[in-house]
PDB file of C-alpha atoms in Angstrom:
ATOM      1  CA  MET A 231      51.844  43.616  73.402  1.00 90.00           C
ATOM      2  CA  GLU A 232      49.943  46.430  74.854  1.00 92.00           C
ATOM      3  CA  THR A 233      50.622  47.687  78.535  1.00 95.00           C
ATOM      4  CA  LEU A 234      47.827  49.957  79.724  1.00 96.00           C
ATOM      5  CA  LEU A 235      49.549  52.969  81.404  1.00 97.00           C
ATOM      6  CA  TYR A 236      46.584  55.050  81.948  1.00 97.00           C
ATOM      7  CA  ALA A 237      42.626  54.568  82.067  1.00 97.00           C
ATOM      8  CA  ALA A 238      40.263  57.510  81.579  1.00 97.00           C
ATOM      9  CA  GLU A 239      36.616  58.068  82.448  1.00 97.00           C
ATOM     10  CA  LEU A 240      34.437  61.207  81.793  1.00 97.00           C
ATOM     11  CA  VAL A 241      31.662  60.656  84.600  1.00 98.00           C
ATOM     12  CA  GLN A 242      28.235  62.745  85.049  1.00 97.00           C
ATOM     13  CA  GLU A 243      26.992  62.874  88.624  1.00 95.00           C
ATOM     14  CA  ASP A 244      23.835  65.346  89.708  1.00 95.00           C
ATOM     15  CA  GLY A 245      24.574  67.124  86.379  1.00 94.00           C
ATOM     16  CA  ALA A 246      28.213  68.123  86.899  1.00 97.00           C
ATOM     17  CA  TYR A 247      30.965  66.195  85.187  1.00 98.00           C
ATOM     18  CA  LYS A 248      34.365  64.935  86.373  1.00 98.00           C
ATOM     19  CA  LEU A 249      37.350  63.530  84.529  1.00 97.00           C
ATOM     20  CA  VAL A 250      38.550  60.500  86.455  1.00 98.00           C
ATOM     21  CA  VAL A 251      42.103  59.228  85.518  1.00 98.00           C
ATOM     22  CA  GLN A 252      43.673  56.169  86.850  1.00 98.00           C
ATOM     23  CA  ASP A 253      47.795  56.044  86.443  1.00 98.00           C
ATOM     24  CA  VAL A 254      47.817  52.213  86.256  1.00 97.00           C
ATOM     25  CA  VAL A 255      51.527  51.547  86.596  1.00 96.00           C
ATOM     26  CA  ARG A 256      51.603  53.773  90.161  1.00 97.00           C
ATOM     27  CA  ASP A 257      48.097  52.955  91.275  1.00 97.00           C
ATOM     28  CA  THR A 258      47.116  56.402  91.758  1.00 98.00           C
ATOM     29  CA  VAL A 259      43.664  58.378  90.802  1.00 98.00           C
ATOM     30  CA  GLN A 260      43.248  61.913  90.058  1.00 98.00           C
ATOM     31  CA  ILE A 261      39.661  63.288  89.568  1.00 98.00           C
ATOM     32  CA  THR A 262      39.019  66.990  88.189  1.00 98.00           C
ATOM     33  CA  PRO A 263      35.902  68.438  87.577  1.00 98.00           C
ATOM     34  CA  VAL A 264      35.261  69.548  83.976  1.00 97.00           C
ATOM     35  CA  PRO A 265      32.945  72.190  82.547  1.00 97.00           C
ATOM     36  CA  ALA A 266      30.082  71.126  80.540  1.00 96.00           C
ATOM     37  CA  SER A 267      31.447  73.455  77.859  1.00 96.00           C
ATOM     38  CA  MET A 268      34.311  71.426  77.329  1.00 96.00           C
ATOM     39  CA  VAL A 269      32.507  67.968  77.424  1.00 96.00           C
ATOM     40  CA  HIS A 270      30.350  69.094  74.855  1.00 95.00           C
ATOM     41  CA  ARG A 271      33.358  70.201  72.580  1.00 96.00           C
ATOM     42  CA  LEU A 272      35.103  67.096  73.371  1.00 94.00           C
ATOM     43  CA  PRO A 273      34.196  64.907  70.181  1.00 93.00           C
ATOM     44  CA  ALA A 274      35.489  67.734  68.176  1.00 95.00           C
ATOM     45  CA  PHE A 275      39.102  68.083  69.953  1.00 92.00           C
ATOM     46  CA  LEU A 276      39.527  64.367  69.512  1.00 90.00           C
ATOM     47  CA  SER A 277      38.969  64.675  65.712  1.00 92.00           C
ATOM     48  CA  VAL A 278      41.381  67.158  65.725  1.00 93.00           C
ATOM     49  CA  LEU A 279      43.633  65.425  67.757  1.00 90.00           C
ATOM     50  CA  SER A 280      43.229  62.358  65.532  1.00 91.00           C
ATOM     51  CA  ALA A 281      43.822  64.072  62.101  1.00 92.00           C
ATOM     52  CA  LYS A 282      46.953  65.635  63.405  1.00 93.00           C
ATOM     53  CA  LEU A 283      48.397  62.125  65.006  1.00 91.00           C
ATOM     54  CA  GLY A 284      46.963  59.677  62.611  1.00 83.00           C
ATOM     55  CA  PRO A 285      44.050  57.271  62.811  1.00 68.00           C
ATOM     56  CA  THR A 286      44.915  54.372  65.259  1.00 67.00           C
ATOM     57  CA  PRO A 287      42.473  51.378  65.606  1.00 65.00           C
ATOM     58  CA  ALA A 288      39.480  51.612  67.996  1.00 65.00           C
ATOM     59  CA  ARG A 289      39.900  49.285  71.053  1.00 64.00           C
ATOM     60  CA  GLY A 290      37.033  48.050  72.931  1.00 62.00           C
ATOM     61  CA  ARG A 291      37.207  47.472  76.998  1.00 53.00           C
ATOM     62  CA  ARG A 292      38.512  44.541  78.441  1.00 52.00           C
TER      63      ARG A 292
END
């Protein structure tokens, strides 16, 4: 059985990006600005991370 611990969203608002991370267990939310340069590198970062950790099946939103 899966237990959701954290949920993260990358949001764009008025040309600015922010990362919204919800701690589902503690019912808290943290929001931090993210530079556009980091947003554009996110796919490459995720590819590197997946290569190091091994593939995991993709999940849909519930």
